Coordinates of C-alpha atoms in Angstrom, one line a residue:
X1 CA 7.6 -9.3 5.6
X2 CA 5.0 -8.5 8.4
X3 CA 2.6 -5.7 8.0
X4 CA 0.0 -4.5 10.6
X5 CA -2.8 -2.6 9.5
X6 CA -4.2 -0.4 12.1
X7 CA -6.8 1.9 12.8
X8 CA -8.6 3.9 16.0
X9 CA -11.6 5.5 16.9
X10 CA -11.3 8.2 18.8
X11 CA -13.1 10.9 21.4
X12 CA -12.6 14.0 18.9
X13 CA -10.0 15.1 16.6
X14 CA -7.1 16.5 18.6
X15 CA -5.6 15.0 21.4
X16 CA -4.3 18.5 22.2
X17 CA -7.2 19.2 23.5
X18 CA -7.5 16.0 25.5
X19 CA -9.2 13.8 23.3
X20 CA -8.7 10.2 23.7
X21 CA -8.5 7.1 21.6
X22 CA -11.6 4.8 22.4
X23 CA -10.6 1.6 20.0
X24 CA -8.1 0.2 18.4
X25 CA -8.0 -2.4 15.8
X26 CA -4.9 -4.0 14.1
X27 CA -4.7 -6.5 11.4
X28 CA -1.7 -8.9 10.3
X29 CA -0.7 -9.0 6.9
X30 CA 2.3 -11.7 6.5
X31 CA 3.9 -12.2 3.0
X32 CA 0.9 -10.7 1.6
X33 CA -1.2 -12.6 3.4
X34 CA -3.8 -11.5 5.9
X35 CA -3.1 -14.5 8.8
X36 CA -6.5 -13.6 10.7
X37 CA -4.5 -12.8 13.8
X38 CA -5.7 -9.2 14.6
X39 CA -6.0 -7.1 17.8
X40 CA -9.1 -5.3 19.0
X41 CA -9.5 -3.4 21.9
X42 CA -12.3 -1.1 23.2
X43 CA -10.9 1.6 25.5
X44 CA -11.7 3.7 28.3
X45 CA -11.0 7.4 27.4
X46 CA -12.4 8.6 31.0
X47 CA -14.1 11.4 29.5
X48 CA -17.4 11.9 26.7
X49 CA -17.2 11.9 23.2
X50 CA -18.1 15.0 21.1
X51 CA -21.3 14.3 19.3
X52 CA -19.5 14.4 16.1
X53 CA -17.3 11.9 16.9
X54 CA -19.8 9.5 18.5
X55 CA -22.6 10.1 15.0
X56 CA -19.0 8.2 13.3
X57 CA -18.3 5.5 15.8
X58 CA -21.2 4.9 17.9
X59 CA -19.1 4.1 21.3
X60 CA -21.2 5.5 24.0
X61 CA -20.1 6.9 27.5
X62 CA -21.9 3.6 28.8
X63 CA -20.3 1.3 27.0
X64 CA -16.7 2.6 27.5
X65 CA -17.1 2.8 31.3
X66 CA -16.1 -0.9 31.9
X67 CA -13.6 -0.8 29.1
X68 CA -9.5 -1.2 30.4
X69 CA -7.5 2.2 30.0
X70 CA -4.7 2.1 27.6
X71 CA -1.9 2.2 30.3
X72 CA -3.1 -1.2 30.9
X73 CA -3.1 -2.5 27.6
X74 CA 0.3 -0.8 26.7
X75 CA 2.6 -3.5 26.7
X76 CA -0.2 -5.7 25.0
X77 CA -0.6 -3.5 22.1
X78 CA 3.6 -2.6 22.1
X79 CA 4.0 -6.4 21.9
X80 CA 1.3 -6.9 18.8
X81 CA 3.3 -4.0 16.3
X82 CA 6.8 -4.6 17.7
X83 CA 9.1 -4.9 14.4
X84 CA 6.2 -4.7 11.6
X85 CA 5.2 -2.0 8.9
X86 CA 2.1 0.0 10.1
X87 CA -0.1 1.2 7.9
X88 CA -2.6 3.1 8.1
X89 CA -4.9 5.9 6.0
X90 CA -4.5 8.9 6.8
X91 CA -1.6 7.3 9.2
X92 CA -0.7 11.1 10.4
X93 CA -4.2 11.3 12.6
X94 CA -3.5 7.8 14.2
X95 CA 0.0 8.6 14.8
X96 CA -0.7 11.7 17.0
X97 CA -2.9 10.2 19.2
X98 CA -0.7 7.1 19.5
X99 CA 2.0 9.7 20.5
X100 CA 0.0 11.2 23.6
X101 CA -1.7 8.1 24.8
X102 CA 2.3 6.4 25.0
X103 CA 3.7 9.2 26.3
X104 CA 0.6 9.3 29.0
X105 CA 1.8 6.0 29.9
X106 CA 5.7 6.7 30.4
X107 CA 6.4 5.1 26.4
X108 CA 8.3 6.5 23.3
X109 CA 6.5 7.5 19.9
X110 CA 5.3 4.7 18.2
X111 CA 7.7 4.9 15.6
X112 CA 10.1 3.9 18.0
X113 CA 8.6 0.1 18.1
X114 CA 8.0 -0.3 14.4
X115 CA 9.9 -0.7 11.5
X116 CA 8.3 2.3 9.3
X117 CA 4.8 3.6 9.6
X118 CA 3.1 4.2 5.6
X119 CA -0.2 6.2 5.0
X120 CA -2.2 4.2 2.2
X121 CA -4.2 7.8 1.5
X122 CA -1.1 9.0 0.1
X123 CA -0.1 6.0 -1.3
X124 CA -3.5 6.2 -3.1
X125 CA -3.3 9.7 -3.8
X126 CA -0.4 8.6 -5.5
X127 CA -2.1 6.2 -7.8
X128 CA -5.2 7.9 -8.2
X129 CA -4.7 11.9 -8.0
X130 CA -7.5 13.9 -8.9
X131 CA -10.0 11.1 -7.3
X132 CA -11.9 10.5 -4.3
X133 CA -9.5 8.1 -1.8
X134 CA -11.5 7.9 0.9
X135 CA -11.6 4.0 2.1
X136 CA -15.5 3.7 1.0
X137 CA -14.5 5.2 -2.6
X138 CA -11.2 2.4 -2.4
X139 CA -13.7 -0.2 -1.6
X140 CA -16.0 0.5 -4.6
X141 CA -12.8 1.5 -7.4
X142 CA -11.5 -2.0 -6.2
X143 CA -14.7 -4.2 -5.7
X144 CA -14.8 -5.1 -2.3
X145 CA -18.1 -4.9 -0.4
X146 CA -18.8 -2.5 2.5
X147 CA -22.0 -2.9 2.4
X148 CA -21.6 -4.5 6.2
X149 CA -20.6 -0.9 6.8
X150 CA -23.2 1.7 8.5
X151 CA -20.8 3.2 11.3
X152 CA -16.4 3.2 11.2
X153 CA -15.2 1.1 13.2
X154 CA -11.3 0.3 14.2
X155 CA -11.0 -3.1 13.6
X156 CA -13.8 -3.7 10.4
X157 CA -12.0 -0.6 8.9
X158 CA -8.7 -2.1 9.4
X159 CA -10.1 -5.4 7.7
X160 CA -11.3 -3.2 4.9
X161 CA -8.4 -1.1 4.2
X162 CA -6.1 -4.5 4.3
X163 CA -8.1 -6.2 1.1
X164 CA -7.6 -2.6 -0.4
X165 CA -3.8 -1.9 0.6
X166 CA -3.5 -5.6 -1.4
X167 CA -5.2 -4.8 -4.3
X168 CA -3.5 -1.7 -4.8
X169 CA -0.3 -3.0 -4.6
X170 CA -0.7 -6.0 -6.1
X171 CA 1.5 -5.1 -9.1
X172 CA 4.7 -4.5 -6.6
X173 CA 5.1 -8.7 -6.7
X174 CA 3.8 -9.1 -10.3
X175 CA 7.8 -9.9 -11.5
X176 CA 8.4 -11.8 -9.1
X177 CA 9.8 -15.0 -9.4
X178 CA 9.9 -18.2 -7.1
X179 CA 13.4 -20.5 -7.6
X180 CA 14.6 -23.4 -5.7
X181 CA 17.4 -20.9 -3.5
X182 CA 19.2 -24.4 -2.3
X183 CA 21.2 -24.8 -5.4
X184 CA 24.3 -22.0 -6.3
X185 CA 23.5 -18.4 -7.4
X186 CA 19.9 -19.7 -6.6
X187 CA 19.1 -21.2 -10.3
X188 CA 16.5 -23.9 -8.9
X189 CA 19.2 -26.6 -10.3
X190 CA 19.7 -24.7 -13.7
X191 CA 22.8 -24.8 -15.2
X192 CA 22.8 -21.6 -17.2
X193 CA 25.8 -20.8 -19.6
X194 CA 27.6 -18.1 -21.3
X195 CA 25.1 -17.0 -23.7
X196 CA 26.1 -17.5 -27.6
X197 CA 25.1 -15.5 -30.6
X198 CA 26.4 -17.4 -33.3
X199 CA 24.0 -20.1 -32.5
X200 CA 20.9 -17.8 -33.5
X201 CA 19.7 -18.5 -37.0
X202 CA 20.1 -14.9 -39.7
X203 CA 17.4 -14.9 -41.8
X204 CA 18.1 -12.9 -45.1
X205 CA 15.8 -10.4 -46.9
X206 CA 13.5 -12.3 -50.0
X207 CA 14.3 -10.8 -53.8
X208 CA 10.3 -9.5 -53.1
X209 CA 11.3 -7.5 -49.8
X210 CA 14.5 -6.3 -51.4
X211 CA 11.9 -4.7 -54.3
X212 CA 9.6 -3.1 -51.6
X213 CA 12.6 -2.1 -50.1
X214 CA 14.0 0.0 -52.9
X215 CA 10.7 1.4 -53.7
X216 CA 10.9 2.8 -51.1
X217 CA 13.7 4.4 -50.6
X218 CA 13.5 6.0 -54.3
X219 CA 10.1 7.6 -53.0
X220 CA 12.4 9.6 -50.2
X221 CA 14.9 10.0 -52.9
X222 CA 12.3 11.7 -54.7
X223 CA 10.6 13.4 -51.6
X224 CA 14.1 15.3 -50.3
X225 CA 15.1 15.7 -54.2
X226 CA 18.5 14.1 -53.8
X227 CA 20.1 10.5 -51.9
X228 CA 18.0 9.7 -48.9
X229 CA 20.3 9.1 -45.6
X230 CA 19.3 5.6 -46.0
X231 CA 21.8 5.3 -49.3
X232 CA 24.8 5.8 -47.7
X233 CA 24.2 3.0 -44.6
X234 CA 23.5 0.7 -48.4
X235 CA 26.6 1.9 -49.7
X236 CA 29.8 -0.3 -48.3
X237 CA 32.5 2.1 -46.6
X238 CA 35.8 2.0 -48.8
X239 CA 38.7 1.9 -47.0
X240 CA 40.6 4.6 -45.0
X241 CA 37.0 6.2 -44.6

């Protein structure tokens, strides 16, 4: 199973309004596994960020300006997701702005080059309703350190949110069980039978037990003034009953 976690930074929060993504960062998560192959890519949005959006990234004007465009990195970043599971929190933002920059360029939605696209927020929302689910509050209710963290960035968030989209759903494999497949009905060389009761040992009540046992059941005797239920399951059926 290959999984790409992604994440983008972006000009602003609408790309309605002509806002622009400005970096992109994807990480590859194979059999549960985070490979190390990722993608990062600065962009040039060809416009400024809004000073909100640049106090969260830090990605300047300046330092975008030499940055490719994302109709040249297209094919690149179509290439990296093609088949895979994206996931992403809050995948809903990231999918919109994916949207307009492919359909900028001439592509389809993004879902169109994926297998299925997953939010983690509401997959954590999920596990955890009524909490905080931000990443940084995922990071601390899971111990992993983000102390390396001052501003977001695409591909350190996507790094992040990939140890936390493990440990949250590291139960999912927890039954799991690995057999040798090569043999038939994949038994790892077993041969396994027709199971047999009458093999199992019956172990019969001690004359002590048998005591505690009646004591018992002359205390609910007593306590429903009459014979408890439990006297007629003691008392044999006679026939034709």
């Amino acid at each position: 199973m290959r999984q790409i976690i992604f994440d983008t930074e972006t000009t602003g929060l609408d790309p309605a309004q002509g806002h622009r993504i400005v970096e992109i960062g994807c990480v590859e998560i194979v059999n549960r596994t985070v490979t190390g192959n990722h993608l990062h890519i600065y962009l040039n949005p060809d416009r400024d960020s809004d000073p909100e959006a640049l106090a969260v990234h830090g990605l300047t004007t300046e330092f975008l300006a030499d940055k490719p465009r994302f109709s040249e990195v297209t094919g690149q970043f179509l290439e990296f997701i093609q088949g895979a599971e994206l996931i992403a929190h809050n995948a809903a933002f990231d999918v919109k702005f994916f949207n307009a920059e492919l359909a900028r360029a001439g592509h389809q939605g993004i879902g169109e080059y994926c297998a299925q696209i997953t939010d983690s927020l509401l997959h954590a929302r999920t596990l955890y309703p009524g909490k905080r689910n931000s990443l940084d509050a995922l990071c601390d209710r899971h111990g992993i350190s983000n102390a390396h963290r001052t501003l977001h960035g695409a591909l350190l968030d996507s790094q992040l949110l990939a140890e936390v989209w493990l440990a949250m759903t590291r139960g999912q494999d927890a039954l799991l069980i690995d057999v040798d497949d090569a043999s038939p009905g994949g038994s790892g060389g077993m041969a396994l039978g027709a199971f047999d009761g009458s093999v199992l040992p019956v172990l019969g009540a001690t004359a002590e037990e048998l005591a505690e046992h009646e004591e018992y059941l002359a205390s609910l005797d007593k306590a429903v003034d009459g014979a408890c239920v439990w006297r007629a399951l003691d008392t044999p059926a006679t026939a034709g009953a």
